[in-house]
Coordinates of C-alpha atoms and ligand atoms in Angstrom, one line a residue:
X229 CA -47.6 -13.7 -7.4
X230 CA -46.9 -11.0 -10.2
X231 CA -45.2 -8.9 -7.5
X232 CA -43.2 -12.1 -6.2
X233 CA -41.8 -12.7 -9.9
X234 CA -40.9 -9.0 -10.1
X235 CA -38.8 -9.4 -7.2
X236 CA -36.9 -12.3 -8.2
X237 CA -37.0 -10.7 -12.2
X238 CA -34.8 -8.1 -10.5
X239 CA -32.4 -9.8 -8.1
X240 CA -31.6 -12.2 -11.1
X241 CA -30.7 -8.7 -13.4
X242 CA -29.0 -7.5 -10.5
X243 CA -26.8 -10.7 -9.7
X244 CA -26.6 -11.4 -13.6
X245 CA -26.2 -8.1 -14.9
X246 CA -24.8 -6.5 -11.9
X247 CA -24.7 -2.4 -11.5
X248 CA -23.0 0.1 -10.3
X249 CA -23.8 0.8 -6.9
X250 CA -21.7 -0.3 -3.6
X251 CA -23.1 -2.0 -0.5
X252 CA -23.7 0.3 2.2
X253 CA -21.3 -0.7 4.3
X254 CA -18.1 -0.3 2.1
X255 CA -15.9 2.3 2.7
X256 CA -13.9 4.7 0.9
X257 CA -11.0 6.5 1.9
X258 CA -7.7 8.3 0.6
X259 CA -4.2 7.5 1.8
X260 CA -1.0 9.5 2.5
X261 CA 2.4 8.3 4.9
X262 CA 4.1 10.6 7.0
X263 CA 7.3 11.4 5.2
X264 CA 5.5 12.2 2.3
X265 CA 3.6 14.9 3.5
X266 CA 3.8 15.9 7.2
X267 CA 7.7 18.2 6.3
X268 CA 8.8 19.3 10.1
X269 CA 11.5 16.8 9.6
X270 CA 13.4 18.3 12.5
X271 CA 10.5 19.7 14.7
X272 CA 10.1 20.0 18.2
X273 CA 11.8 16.7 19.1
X274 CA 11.4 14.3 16.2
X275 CA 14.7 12.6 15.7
X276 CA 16.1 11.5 12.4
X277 CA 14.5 8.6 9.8
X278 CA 16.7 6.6 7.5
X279 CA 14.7 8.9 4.5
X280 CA 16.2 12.0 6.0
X281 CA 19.5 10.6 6.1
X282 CA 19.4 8.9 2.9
X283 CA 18.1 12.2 1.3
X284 CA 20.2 14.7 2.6
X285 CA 23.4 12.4 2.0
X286 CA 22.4 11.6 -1.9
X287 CA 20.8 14.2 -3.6
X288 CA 21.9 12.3 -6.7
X289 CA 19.6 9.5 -5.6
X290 CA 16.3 11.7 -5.9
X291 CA 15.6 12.8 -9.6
X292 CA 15.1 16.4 -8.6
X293 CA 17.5 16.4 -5.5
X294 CA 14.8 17.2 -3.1
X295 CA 13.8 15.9 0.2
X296 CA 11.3 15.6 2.3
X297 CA 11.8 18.0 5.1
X298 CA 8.7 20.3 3.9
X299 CA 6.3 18.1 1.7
X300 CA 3.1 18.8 2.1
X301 CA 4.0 20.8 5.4
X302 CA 1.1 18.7 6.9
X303 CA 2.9 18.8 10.0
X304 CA 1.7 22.6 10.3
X305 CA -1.2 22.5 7.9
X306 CA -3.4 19.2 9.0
X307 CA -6.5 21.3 9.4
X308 CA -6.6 22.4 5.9
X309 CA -6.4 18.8 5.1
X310 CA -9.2 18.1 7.4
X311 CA -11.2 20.1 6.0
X312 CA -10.4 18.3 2.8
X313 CA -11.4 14.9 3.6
X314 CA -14.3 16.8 5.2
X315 CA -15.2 17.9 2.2
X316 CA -14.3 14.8 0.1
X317 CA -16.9 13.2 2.6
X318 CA -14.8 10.0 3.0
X319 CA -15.6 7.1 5.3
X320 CA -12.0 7.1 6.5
X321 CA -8.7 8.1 6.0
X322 CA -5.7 6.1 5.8
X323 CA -2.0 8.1 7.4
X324 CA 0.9 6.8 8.5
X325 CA 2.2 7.7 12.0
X326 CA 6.2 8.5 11.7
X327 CA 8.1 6.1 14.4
X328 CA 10.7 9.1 15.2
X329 CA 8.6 11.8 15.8
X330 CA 6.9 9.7 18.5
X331 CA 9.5 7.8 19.4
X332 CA 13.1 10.1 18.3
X333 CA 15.9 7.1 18.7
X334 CA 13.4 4.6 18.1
X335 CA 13.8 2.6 21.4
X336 CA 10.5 3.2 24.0
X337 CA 12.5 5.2 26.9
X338 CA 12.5 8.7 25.3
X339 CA 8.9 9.0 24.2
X340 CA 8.4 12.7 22.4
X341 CA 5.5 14.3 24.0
X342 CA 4.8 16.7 20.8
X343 CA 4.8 14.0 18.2
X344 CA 2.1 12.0 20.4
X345 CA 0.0 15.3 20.8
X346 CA 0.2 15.6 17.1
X347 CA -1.3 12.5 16.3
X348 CA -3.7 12.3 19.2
X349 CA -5.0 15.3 17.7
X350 CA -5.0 14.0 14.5
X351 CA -6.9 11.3 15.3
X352 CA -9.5 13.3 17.2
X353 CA -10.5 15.5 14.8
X354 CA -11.2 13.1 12.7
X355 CA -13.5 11.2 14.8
X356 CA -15.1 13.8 15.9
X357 CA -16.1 14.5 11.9
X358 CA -16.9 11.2 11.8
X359 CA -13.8 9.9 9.4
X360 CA -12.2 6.3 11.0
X361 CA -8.5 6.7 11.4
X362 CA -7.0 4.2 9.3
X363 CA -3.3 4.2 11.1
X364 CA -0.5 2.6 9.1
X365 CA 2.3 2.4 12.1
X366 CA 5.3 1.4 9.5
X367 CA 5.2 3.7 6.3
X368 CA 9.2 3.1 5.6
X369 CA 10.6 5.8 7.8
X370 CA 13.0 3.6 10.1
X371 CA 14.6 5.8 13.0
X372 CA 17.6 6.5 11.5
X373 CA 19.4 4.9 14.7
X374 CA 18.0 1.3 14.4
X375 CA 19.5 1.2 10.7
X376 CA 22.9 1.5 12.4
X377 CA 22.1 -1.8 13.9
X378 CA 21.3 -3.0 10.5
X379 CA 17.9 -2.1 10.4
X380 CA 15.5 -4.5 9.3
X381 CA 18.4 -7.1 8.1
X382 CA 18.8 -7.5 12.2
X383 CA 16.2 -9.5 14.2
X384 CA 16.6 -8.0 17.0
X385 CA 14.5 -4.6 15.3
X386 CA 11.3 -6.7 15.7
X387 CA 11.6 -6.2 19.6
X388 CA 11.8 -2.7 19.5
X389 CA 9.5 -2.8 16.9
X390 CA 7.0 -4.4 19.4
X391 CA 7.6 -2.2 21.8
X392 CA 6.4 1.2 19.4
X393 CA 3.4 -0.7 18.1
X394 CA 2.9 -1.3 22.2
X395 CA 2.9 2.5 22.9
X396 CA 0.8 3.3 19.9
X397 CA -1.8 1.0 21.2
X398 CA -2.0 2.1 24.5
X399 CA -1.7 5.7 23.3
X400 CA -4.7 5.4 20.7
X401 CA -6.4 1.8 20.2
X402 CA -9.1 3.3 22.2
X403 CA -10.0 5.5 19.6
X404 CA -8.7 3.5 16.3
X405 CA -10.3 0.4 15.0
X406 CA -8.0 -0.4 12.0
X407 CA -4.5 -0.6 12.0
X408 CA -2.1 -1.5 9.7
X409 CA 1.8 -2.8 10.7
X410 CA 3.5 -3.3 7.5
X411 CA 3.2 -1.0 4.1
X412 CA 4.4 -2.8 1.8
X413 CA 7.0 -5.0 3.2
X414 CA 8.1 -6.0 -0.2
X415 CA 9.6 -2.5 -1.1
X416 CA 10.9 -1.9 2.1
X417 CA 13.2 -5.5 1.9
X418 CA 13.4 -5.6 -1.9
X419 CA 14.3 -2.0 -3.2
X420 CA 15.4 -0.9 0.2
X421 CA 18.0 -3.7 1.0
X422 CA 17.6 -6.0 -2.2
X423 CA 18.1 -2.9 -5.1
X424 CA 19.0 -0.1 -3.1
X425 CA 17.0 2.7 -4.8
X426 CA 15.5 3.3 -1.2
X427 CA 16.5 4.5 1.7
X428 CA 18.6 3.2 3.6
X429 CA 19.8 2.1 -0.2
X430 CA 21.6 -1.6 1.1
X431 CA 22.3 -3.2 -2.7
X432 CA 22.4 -7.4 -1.8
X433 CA 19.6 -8.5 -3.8
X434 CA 19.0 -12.3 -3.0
X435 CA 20.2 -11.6 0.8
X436 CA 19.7 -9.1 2.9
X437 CA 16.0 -8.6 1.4
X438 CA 15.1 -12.1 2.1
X439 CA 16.9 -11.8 5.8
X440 CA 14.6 -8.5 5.9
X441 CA 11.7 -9.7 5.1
X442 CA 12.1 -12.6 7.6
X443 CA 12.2 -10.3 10.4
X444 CA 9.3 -7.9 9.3
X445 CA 7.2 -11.0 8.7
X446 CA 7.9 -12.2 12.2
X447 CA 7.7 -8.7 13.7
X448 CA 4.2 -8.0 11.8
X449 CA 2.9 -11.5 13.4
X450 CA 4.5 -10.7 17.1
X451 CA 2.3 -7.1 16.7
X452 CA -1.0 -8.9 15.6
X453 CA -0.6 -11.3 18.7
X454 CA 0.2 -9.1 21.1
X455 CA -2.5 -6.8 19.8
X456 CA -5.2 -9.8 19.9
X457 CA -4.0 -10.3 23.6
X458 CA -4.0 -7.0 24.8
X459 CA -6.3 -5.0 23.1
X460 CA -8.8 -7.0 20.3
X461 CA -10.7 -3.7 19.9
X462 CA -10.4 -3.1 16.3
X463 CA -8.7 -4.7 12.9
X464 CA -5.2 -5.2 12.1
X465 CA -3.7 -5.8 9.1
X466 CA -0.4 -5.7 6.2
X467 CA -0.6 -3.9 3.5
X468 CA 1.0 -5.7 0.4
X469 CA 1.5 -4.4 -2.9
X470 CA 1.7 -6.1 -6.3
X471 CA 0.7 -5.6 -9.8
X472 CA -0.9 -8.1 -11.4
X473 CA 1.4 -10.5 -13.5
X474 CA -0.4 -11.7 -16.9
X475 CA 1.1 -14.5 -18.8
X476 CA 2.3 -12.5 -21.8
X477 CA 0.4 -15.4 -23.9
X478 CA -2.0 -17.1 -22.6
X479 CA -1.6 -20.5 -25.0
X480 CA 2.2 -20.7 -24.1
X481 CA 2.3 -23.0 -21.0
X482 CA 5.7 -21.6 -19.8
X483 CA 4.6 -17.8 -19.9
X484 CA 1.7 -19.2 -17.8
X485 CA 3.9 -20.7 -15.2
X486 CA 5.9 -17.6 -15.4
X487 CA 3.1 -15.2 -14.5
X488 CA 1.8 -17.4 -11.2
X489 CA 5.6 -17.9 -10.2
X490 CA 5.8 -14.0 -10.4
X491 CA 2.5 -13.8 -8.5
X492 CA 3.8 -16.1 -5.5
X493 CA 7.3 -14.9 -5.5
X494 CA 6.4 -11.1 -5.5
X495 CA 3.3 -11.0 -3.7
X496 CA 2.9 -14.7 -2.1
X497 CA 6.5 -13.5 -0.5
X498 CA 4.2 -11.7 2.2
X499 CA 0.9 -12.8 1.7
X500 CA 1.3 -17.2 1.8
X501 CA 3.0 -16.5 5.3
X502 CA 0.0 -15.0 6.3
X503 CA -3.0 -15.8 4.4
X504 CA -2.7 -19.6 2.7
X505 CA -4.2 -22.5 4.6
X506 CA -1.0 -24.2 5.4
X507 CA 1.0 -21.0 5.8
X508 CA 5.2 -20.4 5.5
X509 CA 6.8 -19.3 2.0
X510 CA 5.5 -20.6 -1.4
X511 CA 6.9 -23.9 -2.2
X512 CA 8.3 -22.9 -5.4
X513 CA 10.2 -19.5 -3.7
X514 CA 11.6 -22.1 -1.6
X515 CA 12.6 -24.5 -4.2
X516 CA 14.2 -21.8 -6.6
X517 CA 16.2 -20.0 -4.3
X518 CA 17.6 -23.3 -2.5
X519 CA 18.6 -24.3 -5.8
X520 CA 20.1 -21.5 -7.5
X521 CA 21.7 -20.9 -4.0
X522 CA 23.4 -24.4 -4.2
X523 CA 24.1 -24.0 -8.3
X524 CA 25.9 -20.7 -7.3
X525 CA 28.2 -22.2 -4.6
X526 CA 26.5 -21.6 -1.6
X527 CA 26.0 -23.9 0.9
X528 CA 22.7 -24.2 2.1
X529 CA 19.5 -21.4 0.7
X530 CA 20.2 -18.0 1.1
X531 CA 17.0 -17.4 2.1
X532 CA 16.2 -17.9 5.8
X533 CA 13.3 -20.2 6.9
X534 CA 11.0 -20.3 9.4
X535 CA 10.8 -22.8 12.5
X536 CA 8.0 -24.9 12.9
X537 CA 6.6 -22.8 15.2
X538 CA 7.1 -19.2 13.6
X539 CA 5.2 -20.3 10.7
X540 CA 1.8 -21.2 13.2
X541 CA 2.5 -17.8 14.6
X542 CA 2.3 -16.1 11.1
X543 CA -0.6 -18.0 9.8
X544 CA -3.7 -16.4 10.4
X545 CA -2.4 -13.0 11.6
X546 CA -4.1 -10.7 10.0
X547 CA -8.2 -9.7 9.8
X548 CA -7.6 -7.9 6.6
X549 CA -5.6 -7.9 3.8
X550 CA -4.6 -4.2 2.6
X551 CA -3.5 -4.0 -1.0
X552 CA -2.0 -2.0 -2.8
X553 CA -2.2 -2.2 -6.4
X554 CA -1.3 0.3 -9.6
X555 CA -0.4 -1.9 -12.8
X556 CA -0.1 -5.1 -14.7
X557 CA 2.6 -6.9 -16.2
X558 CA 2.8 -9.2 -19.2
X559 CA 4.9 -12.1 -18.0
X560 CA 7.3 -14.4 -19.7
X561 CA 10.0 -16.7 -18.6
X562 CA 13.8 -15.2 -18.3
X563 CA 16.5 -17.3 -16.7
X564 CA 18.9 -14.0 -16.2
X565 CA 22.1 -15.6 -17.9
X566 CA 24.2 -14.5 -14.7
X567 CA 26.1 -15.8 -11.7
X568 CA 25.0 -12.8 -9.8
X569 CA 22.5 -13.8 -6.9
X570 CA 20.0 -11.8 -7.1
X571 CA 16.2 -12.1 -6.3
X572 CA 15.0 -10.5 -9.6
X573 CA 16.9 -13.9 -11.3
X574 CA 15.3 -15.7 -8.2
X575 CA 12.3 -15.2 -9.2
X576 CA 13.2 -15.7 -12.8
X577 CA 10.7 -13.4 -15.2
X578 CA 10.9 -10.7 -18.0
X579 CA 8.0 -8.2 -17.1
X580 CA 6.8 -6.0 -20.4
X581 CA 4.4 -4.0 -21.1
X582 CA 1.6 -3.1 -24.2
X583 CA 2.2 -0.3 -25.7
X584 CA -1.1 -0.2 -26.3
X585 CA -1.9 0.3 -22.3
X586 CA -2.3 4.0 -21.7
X587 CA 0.6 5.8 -20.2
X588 CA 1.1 7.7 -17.2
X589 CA 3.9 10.4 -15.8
X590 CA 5.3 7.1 -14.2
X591 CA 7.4 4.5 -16.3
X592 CA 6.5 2.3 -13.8
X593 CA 2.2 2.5 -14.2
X594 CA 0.4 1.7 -17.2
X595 CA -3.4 2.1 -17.2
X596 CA -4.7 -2.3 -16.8
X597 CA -8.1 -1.8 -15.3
X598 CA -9.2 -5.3 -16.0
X599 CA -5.8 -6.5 -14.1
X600 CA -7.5 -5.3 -10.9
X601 CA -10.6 -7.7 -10.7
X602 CA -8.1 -10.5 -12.3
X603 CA -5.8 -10.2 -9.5
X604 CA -9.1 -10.2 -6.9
X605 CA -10.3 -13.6 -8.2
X606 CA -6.9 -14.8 -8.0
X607 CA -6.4 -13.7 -4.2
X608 CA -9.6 -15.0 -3.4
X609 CA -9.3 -18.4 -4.7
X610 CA -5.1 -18.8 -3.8
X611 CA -6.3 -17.5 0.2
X612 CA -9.9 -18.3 0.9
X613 CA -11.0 -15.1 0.2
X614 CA -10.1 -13.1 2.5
X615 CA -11.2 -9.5 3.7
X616 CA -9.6 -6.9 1.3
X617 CA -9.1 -3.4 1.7
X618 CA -7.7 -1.9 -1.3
X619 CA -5.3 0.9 1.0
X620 CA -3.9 2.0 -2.0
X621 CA -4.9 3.1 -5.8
X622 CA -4.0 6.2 -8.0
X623 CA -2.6 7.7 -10.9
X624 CA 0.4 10.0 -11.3
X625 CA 0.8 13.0 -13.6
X626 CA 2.0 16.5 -14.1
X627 CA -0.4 17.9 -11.3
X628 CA -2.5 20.4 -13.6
X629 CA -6.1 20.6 -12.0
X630 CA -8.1 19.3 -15.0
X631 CA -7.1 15.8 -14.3
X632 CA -9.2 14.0 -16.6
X633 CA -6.8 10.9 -17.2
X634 CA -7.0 10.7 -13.4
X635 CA -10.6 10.3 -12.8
X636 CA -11.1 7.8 -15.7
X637 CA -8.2 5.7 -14.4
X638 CA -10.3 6.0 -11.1
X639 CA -13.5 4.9 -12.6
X640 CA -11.7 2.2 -14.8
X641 CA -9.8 0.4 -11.6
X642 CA -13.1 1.0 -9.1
X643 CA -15.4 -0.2 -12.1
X644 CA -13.3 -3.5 -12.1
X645 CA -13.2 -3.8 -8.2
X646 CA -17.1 -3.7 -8.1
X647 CA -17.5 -6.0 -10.8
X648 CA -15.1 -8.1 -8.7
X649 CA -17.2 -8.2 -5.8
X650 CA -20.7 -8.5 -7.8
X651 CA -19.6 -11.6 -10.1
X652 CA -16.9 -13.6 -8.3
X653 CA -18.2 -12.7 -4.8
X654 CA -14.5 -11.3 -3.7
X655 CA -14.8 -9.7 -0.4
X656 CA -13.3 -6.4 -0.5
X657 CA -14.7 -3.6 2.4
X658 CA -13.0 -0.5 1.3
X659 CA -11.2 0.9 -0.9
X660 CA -8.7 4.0 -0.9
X661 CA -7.3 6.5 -3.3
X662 CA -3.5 7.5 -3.4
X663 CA -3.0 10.3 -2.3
X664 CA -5.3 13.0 -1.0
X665 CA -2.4 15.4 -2.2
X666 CA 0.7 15.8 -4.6
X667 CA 3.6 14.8 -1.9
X668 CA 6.9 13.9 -2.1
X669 CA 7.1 10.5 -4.5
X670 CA 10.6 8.9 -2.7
X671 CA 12.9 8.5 -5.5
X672 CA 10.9 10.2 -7.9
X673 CA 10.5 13.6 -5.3
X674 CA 7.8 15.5 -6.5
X675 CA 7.9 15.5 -10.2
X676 CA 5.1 12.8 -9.5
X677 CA 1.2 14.1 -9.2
X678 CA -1.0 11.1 -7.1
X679 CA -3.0 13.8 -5.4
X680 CA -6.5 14.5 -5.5
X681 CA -5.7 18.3 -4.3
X682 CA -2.5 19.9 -6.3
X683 CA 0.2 21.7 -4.2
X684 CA 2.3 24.4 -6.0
X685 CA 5.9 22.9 -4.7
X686 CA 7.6 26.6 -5.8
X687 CA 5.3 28.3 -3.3
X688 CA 6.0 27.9 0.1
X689 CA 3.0 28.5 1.7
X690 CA 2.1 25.0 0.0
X691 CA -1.8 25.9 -1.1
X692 CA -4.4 23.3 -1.2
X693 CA -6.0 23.5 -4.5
X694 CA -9.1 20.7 -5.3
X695 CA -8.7 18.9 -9.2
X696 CA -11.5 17.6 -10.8
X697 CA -11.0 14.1 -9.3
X698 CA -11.7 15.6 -6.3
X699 CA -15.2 16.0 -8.0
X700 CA -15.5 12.8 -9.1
X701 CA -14.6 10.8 -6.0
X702 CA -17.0 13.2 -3.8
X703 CA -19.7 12.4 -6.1
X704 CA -18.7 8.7 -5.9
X705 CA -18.8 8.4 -2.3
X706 CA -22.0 11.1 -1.6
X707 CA -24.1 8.2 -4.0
X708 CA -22.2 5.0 -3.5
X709 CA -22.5 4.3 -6.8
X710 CA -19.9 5.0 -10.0
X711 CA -21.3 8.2 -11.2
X712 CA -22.5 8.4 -15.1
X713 CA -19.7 10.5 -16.2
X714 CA -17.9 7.0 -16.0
X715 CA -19.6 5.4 -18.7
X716 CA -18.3 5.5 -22.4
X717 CA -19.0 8.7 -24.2
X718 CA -20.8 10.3 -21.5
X719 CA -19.5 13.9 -21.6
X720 CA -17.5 15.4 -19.0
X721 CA -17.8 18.5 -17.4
X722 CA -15.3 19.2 -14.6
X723 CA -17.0 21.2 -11.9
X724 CA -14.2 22.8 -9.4
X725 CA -16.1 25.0 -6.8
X726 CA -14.4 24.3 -4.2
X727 CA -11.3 26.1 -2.7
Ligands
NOJ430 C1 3.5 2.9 -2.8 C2 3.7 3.6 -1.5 O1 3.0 3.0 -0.5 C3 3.5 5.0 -1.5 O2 4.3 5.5 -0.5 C4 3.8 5.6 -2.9 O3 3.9 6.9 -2.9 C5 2.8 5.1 -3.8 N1 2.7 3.6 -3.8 C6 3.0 5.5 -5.3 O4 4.1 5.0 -5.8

């Protein structure tokens, strides 16, 4: 009886109180994408990506006027980054397989035997160390070719599209059991084609992102049925990326409304398609852009629907939801006094910050740990909660290898998913780190740090060296539980044995 009341005495502390240990199923992983790292931009048959064009012809564009035709010079050096996840002791590991280097003009009839081999042998070494290839098959680098057909503005792409995700599954879904289509669709469509900061830098916001992300939606859904049909021997999935958008005061009814039209116009963009019972865009995108469409002379919404059947094929295809998330917002309403069309007006919302949120190297990322699990509840209740894999979360600095700010960012944001998953019951299954080294950040080129291993840029040999994050999420992962150097005032001692 006594030992019967014990038991239930501790469930109820562990369901109440919760602690800090993970399920034994949940994995953890790091992430990189293949123009960030892999380098060998021209090698041995890999044809051009819109980032290689759109870096070599504007310099100006990246803030240090580099490119990414070294990186990490993972293309020549995987096993030393084997043997880092080896040592890391990750569950999986989450790459990006570059669409020219398998394929050089992008269309399936000139396949490049050295980019498949370099993959395949990717992916076999890390199976046979026991890491589960997480394969993202879209990671931004469009063959340069395809954007001269408009790229992703042009439905037609999803065909070929089809046809590379084909190949990739008859070349490897034997061996890999998650697969991802999309990451992040809504930079791809927004800052590629909306803002033009990214390659292949198209500026007509309120347009040609919304005509993108039409056809990567559709494409994404065409890859999941096609995969269910002909292969079903593993999980795909998107991965979507958002901040989380708090109502920059809580008691003011517009902010509020602000904040969730931020959260279904940003995010719900990609995610209601997929994800919501009923499926198709958010009502209220729909309803905004139709009207400032008509209110700025247009004829009809500039942004394209679905037919009745496109939106069937959408829902539901997906078995996980990859997110990607960094920072939070405080949200307010902002009408953009402008007649320029513009999904940023679209969408309506002034996005601040607190300066009290601690900084990182990036303007873009302040430190919101808490806006993690408040953006889990808030997927879970708006989609049924659905199974999460968080494919992205990390913290940019100035690479030095004490990176202390880094491992309590870490602990803060994995602190919040657990609690996440203990008290509101969200179902997330894994959980990956950006970026298992410093590679090149896009825009930003490599004046920003993610990586768990630094890499001197101004030495070419491109040396793996392990931070003390690397110590820290070892640790994490060997226990499966948030180690006790996480917990207020609990000194620190960075250990770095490794090299
Ligand atoms: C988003 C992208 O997926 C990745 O390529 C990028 O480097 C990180 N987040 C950090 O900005």
């Amino acid at each position: 009886m006594i030992l019967l009341f014990l038991a239930f005495f501790s469930l109820f502390l562990q369901t109440t109180l919760g602690n800090n240990v993970f399920p034994d199923d949940f994995l953890f992983g790091v992430s990189t994408s293949a123009y960030q790292i892999e380098g060998g931009w021209n090698a041995n048959g890999k044809g051009e990506s819109i980032w290689d064009v759109f870096s070599h012809n504007n310099p100006d564009k990246i803030i240090d006027n580099s490119t990414g035709d070294v990186a990490a010079d993972s293309y020549h050096q995987f096993r030393e980054d084997l043997a880092n996840l080896i040592y890391l002791g990750v569950h999986f590991y989450r790459f990006s397989i570059s669409w020219p280097r398998v394929l050089p003009t992008g269309f399936i009839n000139h396949v490049n035997p050295d980019g498949v081999k370099y993959y395949s042998d990717i992916i076999d070494q890390l199976l046979s160390n026991k890491i589960e290839p997480m394969v993202t098959m879209y990671n931004w680098d469009l063959p340069a070719m395809l954007q001269e057909l408009g790229g992703w503005t042009n439905p037609n792409i999803g065909s070929y599209f089809v046809d590379y995700a084909d190949f990739l599954f008859s070349k490897f879904s034997h061996k890999v059991k998650y697969w991802i289509t999309f990451n992040e669709p809504g930079e791809i469509c927004e800052t590629g084609y909306g803002l033009g900061l990214n390659a292949p830098g198209i500026n007509m916001s309120g347009i040609a992102d919304y005509l993108c992300g039409k056809t990567v939606l559709l494409s994404h859904s065409k890859v999941y049925r096609l995969y269910k049909s002909k292969y079903n021997n593993g999980k795909l999935g998107i991965s979507i990326s958002t901040p989380w958008y708090e109502p920059k005061n809580k008691n003011v009814k517009a902010d509020v409304k602000a904040a969730e039209r931020a959260m279904q116009m940003e995010f719900g963009w990609w995610a209601h398609p997929i994800f919501s019972r009923h499926g198709d865009y958010p009502d209220i995108m729909k309803d905004r852009i139709k009207n400032l469409s008509l209110a700025n002379n247009f004829t009809g919404t500039r942004l394209p629907y679905f037919s009745k059947d496109e939106i069937k094929r959408i829902r539901g295809s997906a078995d996980f939801l990859g997110l990607n998330h960094y920072t939070t917002y405080l949200v307010s309403p902002n009408d953009y006094n402008t007649n320029l069309t513009s999904h940023v007006k679209d969408v309506g919302v002034k996005k601040e910050i607190d300066p009290k949120w601690p900084a990182s190297k990036a303007r873009w990322l302040k430190v919101v740990p808490w806006g993690l699990e408040k953006l889990l509840i808030w997927i879970k209740n708006e989609y049924n909660n659905p199974c999460i894999y968080i494919t992205e979360n990390g913290y940019p600095d100035d690479g030095g290898l004490l990176d202390m700010d880094r491992v309590r960012y870490l602990a803060g944001y994995i602190k919040s998913m657990l609690k996440a998953m203990q008290e509101s019951q969200v179902n997330v299954k894994g959980y990956a780190v950006w970026s298992l080294m410093d590679n090149w950040e896009w825009i930003d080129g490599f004046t920003l740090k993610f990586g768990l291993y630094q890499i001197d840029y101004d030495d070419c040999a491109r040396i793996r060296k392990p931070k003390s994050s690397v110590n820290f999420y070892r640790d994490l992962i060997h226990v499966m539980e948030i180690p006790a150097i996480c917990f207020e005032g609990a000194p620190v001692i960075p250990k770095i044995e490794h090299i």
